[in-house]
Each structure stands twice: as structure tokens, then as C-alpha cells.
Amino acid sequence: MIRSAAIIACCLLIFRVACFGEERKAVGPLISREEFFASLDYSVPGLEAVQRQVQENDYEEAAQALLDYMRSRRTVKYFVNSWERTSPKPGYDTSKADDILNGIPHGMLVDWYPRFRFEGQIQWDASPFRDREWHWGLNRHDQWDILSQAYWGTGDEKYARRFVEELTDWIKTRPVVTDGTHNSSASWRTIEAGIRMSNSWPAAWQRFLTSPNFTPEANLLYLMSLVDHARHLERNPTGGNWLTMEMNGLLHVAVLFPEFKESVRWRAKALETLHGELDRQVYPDGMQFELSTGYHQVALDNFLRPARLCALNGIALPEGYLSRLERMYDAIMHLIKPSGFLPATNDSDAAIENVFGKGKWADGRRNLKDAAVRYNRSDLLFVATNGKEGTLPNETSHAFPYAGFYVMRQGWTIDSLYLVFDAGPFGAGHQHEDKLSFEAYAYGETLLFDPGRFSYADPVFHPYALSTA
């Protein structure tokens, strides 16, 4: 009886760890306070007060001086900036932010699953649905962007307090993984590290920067973790669309925080790598070499966002960067279905169009309007606006000689006939056994479609989606 009880207890413990994470330990960040202050470039104007306090070994006052400096700084720009805050908006929808206060996380990947509530503190390596995509999504910290938007929308400090609690908890309990297993961890895959650094972290920092609840200690922890992130990304580059996200994140740290001595090197590495990957990953016909329309747009976003950030801050791009990017938009324009969505080649998401009816990655129009302005392209504008603006593209049917996609279309109206045929190479990283497959669209509906990736975690249908007929 005792032995049986012990076995049951062990099984329950194993199940708990598998679903809800390991016991918590406060061991982060990796960089020490002293090392962090030594990593700053005190030749940057405005850091004199910080340097004086460091020289006197008064790190509390140094942290206060650093926060004061960051709050007054106007020399660096992000896509949202602390000094651009507007008055609270009556009736602002705080439903998702209030869920987060009650332990129910939200975010791009998290919201693909049923709602889940943490009882007590967040377990950052939890996997309540036995699908690691969920906790990888959790560790992209989209919920912090949501909290920060609610803070600006309402002015309510409860959202700032929650952010500081979660930020502090995550940094202290999720230190950098340094033993080479980071890309199988819940928190430190390089893809998540890159995404955090270019999206949720800088957005939340900008919106919460002037909150009285964003203390000198919270700001110091945040900046210390940025150094940990940048060094991690610099040391552990991978390839494919992951590499674009890693270098996008590294570039954001470097550009947004030139106060770090290493930022000059980080910026050079990120831009050089991204520039090289535009040639290595993108075929002459414009398709990204994974031959997934979904990951084509992921890579495009992570090539484009650095260009936009550099433009905001007066930083020159490598020669030819933007012209190489243009061909990726051409590929989208020629592949797009009359509905405005893209065919679900390789690991793409057919369900976004066919089940949810709308979606970020399958909608090919979302980037074309911006590109039409950037490149002065009236044909891109025509497709982006469903023909309301711009001029018709020069051709209807189009061949991709490198990607092996062949598109036949009747015209550019929503009820036009359309067929795309896959006769190309295997692709890289997100391949399916789909050669000679096709999608057919007519009279406003996709009639035959590629099922895409389904779910990476599904043991039955994901292999089925990958295989041939």
C-alpha cells in the first residue's frame, strides 16, 4: 500500500512538472549590478550623474539617476515613445488587460487555445494543453504590450503594478540558459528572445517608463536583462526565419540603447547579417527559401522592421537593402488569391482563412499598402485596396522559376478564377511533401486548399499535413 501511494505521488509530481512547470528559483539576471554599470558608455551625454554615483559605489542612487536620464531622453525613437502619451480614452476596452490581472494570459499564440487561469504566480514554463507552443507564446510577453496599452488607455496604475510584478518575477526566475539547451527551454529559445526584444519589451517599457510604479529597481532589472538578451542573441544565431527574428531583436537593443558599450558591435552584426540573409534566404523571384507563405511574411516583417527602426533614428541601411526587400512584396502580390489571402504552402495556416475568416499571417494585403508608398508602386496599392486605389498589375498569371510556384488567374476581382500549382523544390525548415499540389479559387471561395501545418503539437494530424497524398 505504501509503495503504491509513493508511485502515485511520483506520477502526480511528474505530471505537475510537465504541465505546470518546475519549482521556482530566484537566480536572475545573469549579469551582476556591477557588471551592468561597467557595461555603460559614459561618454554618452546625460550619463554624467549615473557615472558619479557609480564611482561612489552608490548603486541605488545610480539606478535613480539612470531612470531620470531615460525618462528625459529624446534622442532615440521607437514606434511608440513615452513622451507621446495622450489623455486616457473614455470607454477603453480593458477586457484582456483585466483578464491578465486575474491570471488569464493573452497573446498571439496563447489566444489560439482555450482560456487558462493561473492560480497565484505565473508558472512561465507551464504547458496546460500539453503543447509547448502555448508556453513559448506566453514567454513572448504579448500580455505586457496589452497591459501597457490599457495603462495608456485608462491611466490606471493597477496595470503598471502588474507589469512590474510580472517583469520582476520573470527576470528573477527565468535566467539565461547557458548550457546549450536554450532552444528546448520554455523561456530562452532564441526566437522568443528576438521577438521580445523587438516587440513587447520596448513597447511596454516606453508606455510604463513614466509610471510611479516603474521604480529605479524595475528599470535597472529591465536594462540588465536587455544585456543578457543581446549577448544571448549574439552568441547563438541559428538560421532561416529564426535568424531574422534574432537579428531584429539584437538590432532593437542596439539602436534603442546606444548607452551600452556593446551596442555598436551588436548593431553592425545585426545589419550585416540581415543584409546577407536577404540574398541567402530570398530567391531572385522574391520567395523566401522556406517556401511557406506564412513564414515568408514572418521573414519579411523581420527584414522590414529593422529598416523602419533605422529610418526613425537616422541610421543608414546597407546599400541595396530596400531594393532586395521589394522583390518579397512582388512575390506576395503575384501569389495572393482574389480573397486577399495567401495559399497555405508548406507550414502556413490555412485555418486562419477557412475557419477564423481573418488573420494576420495569411492576409497578404497587410504589408502591401505600406510597400506601395515606400516603393511608389501603384500596382501594389491596387492589390492592397482590393482595386479601390492604384492601377492594375501588368500581368495576371505569373511564374516563380526558383520557388516553382505557378499562378494562373482570370483577373484581379474577388470573384475571379485562380489556381496556384506547386512544382518547386522541397524548401527549408518548414517543408511538406507537397510537390504537384495546388489550390483552386472561384467566385469568392477557395474550393481546394492546402491544409497547411495544422498544429505542430498534434501527433496525428500534423504528420498527416506534412505528408503526401
Coordinates of C-alpha atoms in Angstrom, one line a residue:
M1 CA 0.0 0.0 0.0
I2 CA 2.8 2.5 1.0
R3 CA 4.7 1.6 -2.2
S4 CA 1.6 2.2 -4.4
A5 CA 1.0 5.5 -2.7
A6 CA 4.6 6.6 -3.3
I7 CA 4.3 5.6 -7.0
I8 CA 1.1 7.6 -7.4
A9 CA 2.7 10.6 -5.7
C10 CA 5.7 10.4 -8.0
C11 CA 3.4 10.2 -11.0
L12 CA 1.4 13.2 -9.9
L13 CA 4.6 15.2 -9.4
I14 CA 5.9 14.3 -12.9
F15 CA 2.5 15.3 -14.3
R16 CA 2.5 18.6 -12.4
V17 CA 6.1 19.5 -13.6
A18 CA 5.2 18.5 -17.2
C19 CA 2.0 20.6 -17.3
F20 CA 2.7 23.4 -14.8
G21 CA 6.5 23.9 -14.7
E22 CA 9.3 23.3 -12.2
E23 CA 9.7 24.8 -8.8
R24 CA 10.6 28.5 -8.8
K25 CA 14.1 29.8 -8.0
A26 CA 15.2 33.4 -7.8
V27 CA 18.6 33.4 -9.7
G28 CA 18.4 36.0 -12.5
P29 CA 19.5 38.1 -14.2
L30 CA 22.8 36.7 -15.3
I31 CA 24.7 40.0 -15.4
S32 CA 25.5 41.5 -12.0
R33 CA 24.7 45.0 -11.0
E34 CA 28.4 46.0 -11.0
E35 CA 28.9 44.4 -14.4
F36 CA 25.9 46.2 -15.8
F37 CA 27.1 49.6 -14.7
A38 CA 30.5 48.8 -16.2
S39 CA 28.8 48.0 -19.5
L40 CA 27.6 51.5 -19.9
D41 CA 29.3 54.0 -22.2
Y42 CA 29.7 57.1 -20.0
S43 CA 30.8 59.2 -23.0
V44 CA 27.1 59.4 -23.9
P45 CA 25.8 62.9 -23.0
G46 CA 23.4 62.7 -20.0
L47 CA 25.0 59.8 -18.1
E48 CA 27.3 62.0 -16.0
A49 CA 25.1 61.7 -12.9
V50 CA 25.0 58.0 -13.3
Q51 CA 28.8 57.8 -13.6
R52 CA 29.3 59.9 -10.4
Q53 CA 27.1 57.6 -8.3
V54 CA 28.8 54.5 -9.7
Q55 CA 32.2 56.0 -8.8
E56 CA 30.9 56.5 -5.3
N57 CA 29.6 52.9 -5.2
D58 CA 26.1 54.2 -4.6
Y59 CA 24.2 51.9 -6.9
E60 CA 20.8 52.8 -5.6
E61 CA 21.4 56.5 -6.5
A62 CA 22.9 55.3 -9.8
A63 CA 19.7 53.4 -10.6
Q64 CA 17.7 56.5 -9.8
A65 CA 19.9 58.7 -12.0
L66 CA 19.6 56.2 -14.8
L67 CA 15.8 56.2 -14.6
D68 CA 15.8 60.0 -14.6
Y69 CA 18.0 60.0 -17.7
M70 CA 15.9 57.5 -19.5
R71 CA 12.7 59.5 -18.7
S72 CA 14.2 62.7 -20.1
R73 CA 15.9 61.2 -23.2
R74 CA 14.6 62.2 -26.6
T75 CA 17.5 61.2 -28.8
V76 CA 16.2 57.7 -29.5
K77 CA 12.9 56.8 -31.1
Y78 CA 10.8 53.7 -31.1
F79 CA 7.4 53.1 -32.8
V80 CA 5.7 54.3 -29.6
N81 CA 7.5 56.7 -27.3
S82 CA 6.9 57.7 -23.6
W83 CA 6.6 61.4 -24.4
E84 CA 3.8 60.8 -26.9
R85 CA 1.3 59.6 -24.3
T86 CA -2.1 61.1 -24.7
S87 CA -5.0 61.5 -22.3
P88 CA -7.0 58.4 -21.2
K89 CA -9.7 57.3 -23.6
P90 CA -13.2 57.0 -22.1
G91 CA -14.6 53.5 -22.7
Y92 CA -11.3 52.0 -23.5
D93 CA -11.7 48.2 -23.8
T94 CA -9.7 46.7 -20.9
S95 CA -11.2 43.2 -21.0
K96 CA -8.0 41.4 -22.0
A97 CA -5.9 43.5 -19.6
D98 CA -8.3 42.7 -16.8
D99 CA -8.1 39.0 -17.6
I100 CA -4.3 39.3 -17.2
L101 CA -4.7 40.9 -13.8
N102 CA -6.8 37.8 -12.9
G103 CA -4.2 35.4 -14.0
I104 CA -5.5 34.7 -17.6
P105 CA -2.8 35.4 -20.1
H106 CA -3.4 36.7 -23.6
G107 CA -1.2 36.9 -26.7
M108 CA -1.0 35.9 -30.4
L109 CA -0.2 32.2 -29.7
V110 CA -1.8 32.0 -26.3
D111 CA -5.2 33.1 -27.7
W112 CA -5.3 30.1 -30.1
Y113 CA -6.0 27.9 -27.1
P114 CA -8.9 27.8 -24.5
R115 CA -8.6 30.4 -21.7
F116 CA -6.4 29.2 -18.9
R117 CA -6.1 30.8 -15.4
F118 CA -3.0 30.7 -13.2
E119 CA -3.8 30.3 -9.5
G120 CA -1.2 32.5 -7.9
Q121 CA 2.0 33.4 -9.6
I122 CA 2.6 32.6 -13.2
Q123 CA 4.5 29.4 -14.0
W124 CA 6.4 30.5 -17.0
D125 CA 7.2 27.0 -18.2
A126 CA 3.7 25.7 -17.7
S127 CA 2.2 23.7 -20.5
P128 CA -1.5 23.2 -19.6
F129 CA -2.5 21.9 -23.0
R130 CA 0.5 19.7 -23.4
D131 CA 1.5 21.9 -26.4
R132 CA 4.8 23.8 -26.0
E133 CA 3.6 26.4 -28.5
W134 CA 1.5 27.8 -25.6
H135 CA 4.3 28.4 -23.2
W136 CA 6.5 29.7 -25.9
G137 CA 3.8 32.2 -26.7
L138 CA 3.5 33.0 -23.0
N139 CA 7.2 33.8 -22.9
R140 CA 6.9 36.3 -25.9
H141 CA 5.2 38.5 -23.3
D142 CA 2.4 39.9 -25.6
Q143 CA 0.5 40.3 -22.3
W144 CA 2.8 43.2 -21.3
D145 CA 2.0 45.1 -24.5
I146 CA -1.7 44.6 -23.7
L147 CA -1.2 45.8 -20.2
S148 CA 0.8 48.9 -21.4
Q149 CA -1.9 49.8 -23.9
A150 CA -4.6 49.6 -21.1
Y151 CA -2.4 51.8 -18.9
W152 CA -2.2 54.5 -21.6
G153 CA -5.9 54.0 -22.4
T154 CA -7.1 54.4 -18.8
G155 CA -4.2 55.8 -16.7
D156 CA -4.9 53.2 -14.1
E157 CA -1.8 52.3 -12.2
K158 CA -3.0 48.7 -11.5
Y159 CA -1.8 47.8 -15.0
A160 CA 1.7 49.2 -14.2
R161 CA 1.9 47.4 -10.9
R162 CA 1.0 44.1 -12.6
F163 CA 3.6 44.7 -15.3
V164 CA 6.4 45.4 -12.8
E165 CA 5.4 42.3 -10.8
E166 CA 5.5 40.0 -13.8
L167 CA 8.7 41.6 -15.2
T168 CA 10.5 41.2 -11.9
D169 CA 9.3 37.7 -11.4
W170 CA 10.2 36.6 -14.9
I171 CA 13.7 38.1 -14.8
K172 CA 14.5 36.7 -11.4
T173 CA 13.1 33.2 -12.0
R174 CA 14.0 32.7 -15.7
P175 CA 17.7 33.3 -16.1
V176 CA 19.5 32.9 -19.4
V177 CA 20.1 29.2 -20.3
T178 CA 23.8 28.9 -20.9
D179 CA 24.3 25.1 -21.2
G180 CA 23.4 24.8 -24.9
T181 CA 19.8 23.7 -24.2
H182 CA 18.3 27.1 -24.6
N183 CA 16.3 26.2 -27.8
S184 CA 14.5 23.5 -26.0
S185 CA 13.7 25.7 -23.0
A186 CA 10.4 27.4 -22.3
S187 CA 11.8 30.9 -22.0
W188 CA 15.2 31.3 -23.8
R189 CA 14.7 29.9 -27.3
T190 CA 16.4 32.5 -29.5
I191 CA 13.2 33.0 -31.4
E192 CA 11.4 34.2 -28.3
A193 CA 14.3 36.3 -27.2
G194 CA 14.4 38.1 -30.5
I195 CA 10.6 38.6 -30.6
R196 CA 10.6 40.0 -27.1
M197 CA 13.3 42.5 -27.8
S198 CA 11.7 44.0 -30.9
N199 CA 8.1 44.0 -29.8
S200 CA 6.6 43.5 -26.3
W201 CA 9.5 44.6 -24.2
P202 CA 10.3 48.0 -25.8
A203 CA 6.6 48.8 -26.3
A204 CA 5.8 48.1 -22.6
W205 CA 9.0 49.9 -21.4
Q206 CA 8.0 53.1 -23.3
R207 CA 4.5 53.1 -22.0
F208 CA 5.3 52.4 -18.4
L209 CA 8.5 54.4 -18.2
T210 CA 6.9 57.4 -16.5
S211 CA 4.7 55.4 -14.1
P212 CA 5.5 55.9 -10.4
N213 CA 5.2 52.2 -10.1
F214 CA 8.1 51.7 -12.6
T215 CA 10.8 52.1 -10.0
P216 CA 14.5 52.6 -10.4
E217 CA 14.9 48.9 -9.4
A218 CA 12.4 47.7 -12.0
N219 CA 14.1 49.8 -14.7
L220 CA 17.5 48.5 -13.7
L221 CA 16.3 44.9 -13.9
Y222 CA 14.8 45.6 -17.3
L223 CA 18.0 47.1 -18.7
M224 CA 20.2 44.3 -17.1
S225 CA 18.0 41.7 -18.8
L226 CA 18.4 43.6 -22.1
V227 CA 22.2 43.0 -21.9
D228 CA 21.6 39.3 -21.1
H229 CA 19.2 39.1 -24.1
A230 CA 21.6 40.8 -26.6
R231 CA 24.6 38.7 -25.5
H232 CA 22.5 35.6 -25.8
L233 CA 21.3 36.5 -29.3
E234 CA 24.8 37.5 -30.4
R235 CA 26.3 34.2 -29.2
N236 CA 23.6 31.8 -30.5
P237 CA 22.4 32.7 -34.1
T238 CA 20.6 30.0 -35.9
G239 CA 19.2 30.2 -39.5
G240 CA 16.1 30.7 -41.6
N241 CA 13.2 32.9 -40.3
W242 CA 14.5 32.4 -36.8
L243 CA 17.7 34.2 -37.7
T244 CA 15.7 37.2 -39.0
M245 CA 13.9 37.4 -35.6
E246 CA 17.1 37.0 -33.6
M247 CA 18.9 39.8 -35.5
N248 CA 15.8 42.0 -35.5
G249 CA 15.8 41.7 -31.7
L250 CA 19.5 42.3 -31.4
L251 CA 19.2 45.4 -33.6
H252 CA 16.4 46.8 -31.5
V253 CA 18.5 46.6 -28.3
A254 CA 21.5 48.2 -30.1
V255 CA 19.6 51.0 -31.7
L256 CA 17.2 51.8 -28.7
F257 CA 20.0 51.7 -26.2
P258 CA 23.2 53.2 -27.6
E259 CA 24.3 53.7 -24.0
F260 CA 25.6 50.1 -23.9
K261 CA 29.3 49.9 -25.0
E262 CA 28.5 46.7 -27.0
S263 CA 25.7 48.4 -28.9
V264 CA 28.0 49.5 -31.8
R265 CA 29.1 45.9 -32.3
W266 CA 25.5 44.5 -31.9
R267 CA 24.2 46.9 -34.5
A268 CA 26.9 46.1 -37.0
K269 CA 26.4 42.4 -36.6
A270 CA 22.6 42.6 -36.9
L271 CA 22.6 44.8 -40.0
E272 CA 25.4 42.8 -41.7
T273 CA 23.6 39.5 -41.0
L274 CA 20.2 40.7 -42.1
H275 CA 21.6 42.2 -45.3
G276 CA 23.4 38.9 -46.1
E277 CA 20.3 36.9 -45.4
L278 CA 18.2 38.9 -47.9
D279 CA 20.4 37.3 -50.6
R280 CA 20.8 33.9 -48.9
Q281 CA 17.1 33.4 -47.9
V282 CA 15.3 35.2 -50.7
Y283 CA 15.3 33.7 -54.2
P284 CA 15.6 36.1 -57.2
D285 CA 11.9 35.6 -57.9
G286 CA 11.1 37.0 -54.4
M287 CA 10.1 33.9 -52.4
Q288 CA 11.8 33.2 -49.1
F289 CA 13.5 29.9 -49.3
E290 CA 11.3 28.1 -46.8
L291 CA 8.6 28.3 -49.4
S292 CA 5.9 28.9 -46.8
T293 CA 3.7 31.9 -47.5
G294 CA 3.3 32.3 -43.7
Y295 CA 7.0 32.3 -42.9
H296 CA 7.7 34.4 -46.0
Q297 CA 5.7 37.1 -44.2
V298 CA 7.4 36.4 -40.9
A299 CA 10.8 36.9 -42.5
L300 CA 9.6 40.0 -44.4
D301 CA 8.4 41.6 -41.2
N302 CA 11.7 40.9 -39.6
F303 CA 13.6 42.4 -42.5
L304 CA 11.3 45.4 -42.7
R305 CA 11.1 46.3 -39.0
P306 CA 14.8 47.0 -38.7
A307 CA 14.6 49.2 -41.8
R308 CA 11.8 51.2 -40.2
L309 CA 13.6 51.5 -36.9
C310 CA 16.8 52.7 -38.6
A311 CA 14.8 55.2 -40.6
L312 CA 13.3 56.6 -37.3
N313 CA 16.8 57.0 -35.9
G314 CA 18.7 58.3 -38.9
I315 CA 20.7 55.2 -39.3
A316 CA 21.8 54.3 -42.9
L317 CA 21.0 50.8 -44.1
P318 CA 23.5 48.7 -46.1
E319 CA 23.4 49.5 -49.8
G320 CA 20.7 47.6 -51.7
Y321 CA 18.8 46.6 -48.6
L322 CA 15.4 48.1 -49.5
S323 CA 15.6 47.1 -53.2
R324 CA 16.2 43.5 -52.2
L325 CA 13.2 43.7 -49.9
E326 CA 11.0 44.9 -52.7
R327 CA 11.0 41.6 -54.5
M328 CA 9.4 39.9 -51.4
Y329 CA 6.4 42.2 -51.9
D330 CA 6.3 41.3 -55.6
A331 CA 6.0 37.6 -54.6
I332 CA 3.1 38.4 -52.3
M333 CA 1.3 40.4 -55.0
H334 CA 1.6 37.6 -57.5
L335 CA 0.6 34.8 -55.1
I336 CA -2.3 36.4 -53.5
K337 CA -5.7 34.9 -54.0
P338 CA -8.7 37.1 -55.1
S339 CA -9.8 36.9 -51.5
G340 CA -6.7 38.8 -50.4
F341 CA -5.3 35.7 -48.6
L342 CA -2.3 33.7 -49.5
P343 CA -2.2 29.9 -50.3
A344 CA -1.1 27.8 -47.4
T345 CA 2.1 26.4 -48.8
N346 CA 4.3 24.3 -46.5
D347 CA 4.0 25.3 -42.9
S348 CA 1.3 28.0 -43.3
D349 CA -2.0 28.4 -41.7
A350 CA -5.0 27.5 -43.9
A351 CA -7.3 27.7 -40.8
I352 CA -6.8 31.4 -40.5
E353 CA -8.8 32.0 -43.7
N354 CA -11.0 28.9 -43.8
V355 CA -12.1 28.7 -40.1
F356 CA -11.5 32.1 -38.5
G357 CA -12.1 34.1 -41.7
K358 CA -9.4 36.6 -41.0
G359 CA -5.8 36.6 -39.8
K360 CA -2.5 38.3 -39.7
W361 CA -0.2 35.9 -41.5
A362 CA -2.4 34.6 -44.2
D363 CA -3.7 38.0 -45.3
G364 CA -1.3 39.1 -48.0
R365 CA -2.7 42.6 -48.2
R366 CA -1.5 43.8 -44.7
N367 CA 2.0 44.8 -45.9
L368 CA 1.3 45.9 -49.4
K369 CA -0.2 49.3 -48.7
D370 CA 2.9 50.4 -46.8
A371 CA 5.1 49.0 -49.6
A372 CA 3.1 50.8 -52.2
V373 CA 4.1 54.1 -50.6
R374 CA 7.7 53.1 -49.9
Y375 CA 8.4 52.0 -53.5
N376 CA 5.9 54.3 -55.2
R377 CA 4.1 51.2 -56.7
S378 CA 0.5 51.8 -57.9
D379 CA 0.1 48.0 -58.6
L380 CA 0.8 47.1 -55.0
L381 CA -1.7 49.7 -53.9
F382 CA -4.3 48.3 -56.2
V383 CA -4.0 44.8 -54.7
A384 CA -3.7 46.1 -51.1
T385 CA -7.0 48.1 -51.5
N386 CA -9.0 45.5 -53.5
G387 CA -8.9 47.7 -56.5
K388 CA -10.2 50.9 -54.8
E389 CA -6.9 52.7 -55.5
G390 CA -3.9 52.3 -57.7
T391 CA -3.6 50.6 -61.1
L392 CA -3.9 47.0 -62.3
P393 CA -0.8 44.9 -62.1
N394 CA 0.7 44.3 -65.6
E395 CA 0.0 40.6 -65.6
T396 CA -2.5 38.1 -64.2
S397 CA -0.7 34.8 -64.4
H398 CA 2.9 34.6 -63.1
A399 CA 5.7 32.0 -62.8
F400 CA 8.2 31.7 -60.0
P401 CA 11.1 30.0 -61.7
Y402 CA 13.1 29.4 -58.5
A403 CA 10.3 28.7 -56.0
G404 CA 8.4 26.6 -58.5
F405 CA 5.0 28.2 -57.9
Y406 CA 2.9 28.8 -61.0
V407 CA -0.1 31.1 -60.7
M408 CA -3.0 31.3 -63.2
R409 CA -5.7 33.9 -62.6
Q410 CA -8.6 35.2 -64.6
G411 CA -8.3 38.7 -63.2
W412 CA -8.0 40.8 -60.1
T413 CA -11.6 41.0 -58.8
I414 CA -12.8 39.0 -55.8
D415 CA -14.8 36.6 -58.0
S416 CA -12.0 35.8 -60.4
L417 CA -10.8 32.3 -61.1
Y418 CA -7.4 31.4 -59.6
L419 CA -5.2 28.4 -59.4
V420 CA -1.7 28.1 -57.9
F421 CA 0.4 25.0 -58.7
D422 CA 3.4 23.9 -56.6
A423 CA 6.2 22.4 -58.8
G424 CA 9.2 23.6 -56.9
P425 CA 11.9 22.4 -54.6
F426 CA 11.4 21.0 -51.1
G427 CA 12.1 24.2 -49.3
A428 CA 14.0 24.7 -46.0
G429 CA 12.9 24.3 -42.4
H430 CA 9.1 24.1 -42.8
Q431 CA 8.8 21.6 -45.7
H432 CA 5.8 19.4 -46.7
E433 CA 5.7 16.6 -49.2
D434 CA 3.5 18.7 -51.4
K435 CA 5.1 18.8 -54.9
L436 CA 2.4 18.9 -57.6
S437 CA -0.2 20.1 -55.2
F438 CA -2.5 23.1 -56.0
E439 CA -5.1 25.4 -54.6
A440 CA -8.2 26.5 -56.6
Y441 CA -10.4 29.5 -56.0
A442 CA -13.5 30.6 -57.8
Y443 CA -16.4 33.0 -57.4
G444 CA -15.4 34.3 -54.0
E445 CA -14.4 30.9 -52.4
T446 CA -11.3 28.7 -52.0
L447 CA -12.6 25.4 -53.4
L448 CA -9.5 23.3 -52.9
F449 CA -6.8 24.3 -50.4
D450 CA -3.6 23.1 -48.9
P451 CA -4.3 22.3 -45.2
G452 CA -1.1 24.0 -44.1
R453 CA 0.6 22.9 -41.0
F454 CA -2.4 22.2 -38.8
S455 CA -0.8 22.1 -35.3
Y456 CA 2.8 21.4 -34.6
A457 CA 1.9 19.5 -31.4
D458 CA -0.8 17.3 -32.9
P459 CA 0.6 13.7 -33.0
V460 CA -1.9 12.6 -35.7
F461 CA -2.8 15.4 -38.0
H462 CA 0.4 17.4 -38.1
P463 CA 2.3 14.4 -39.7
Y464 CA -0.7 13.9 -42.0
A465 CA -0.5 17.6 -43.1
L466 CA 3.3 17.1 -43.8
S467 CA 2.9 14.0 -45.9
T468 CA 1.9 13.4 -49.5
A469 CA -1.5 12.1 -50.6

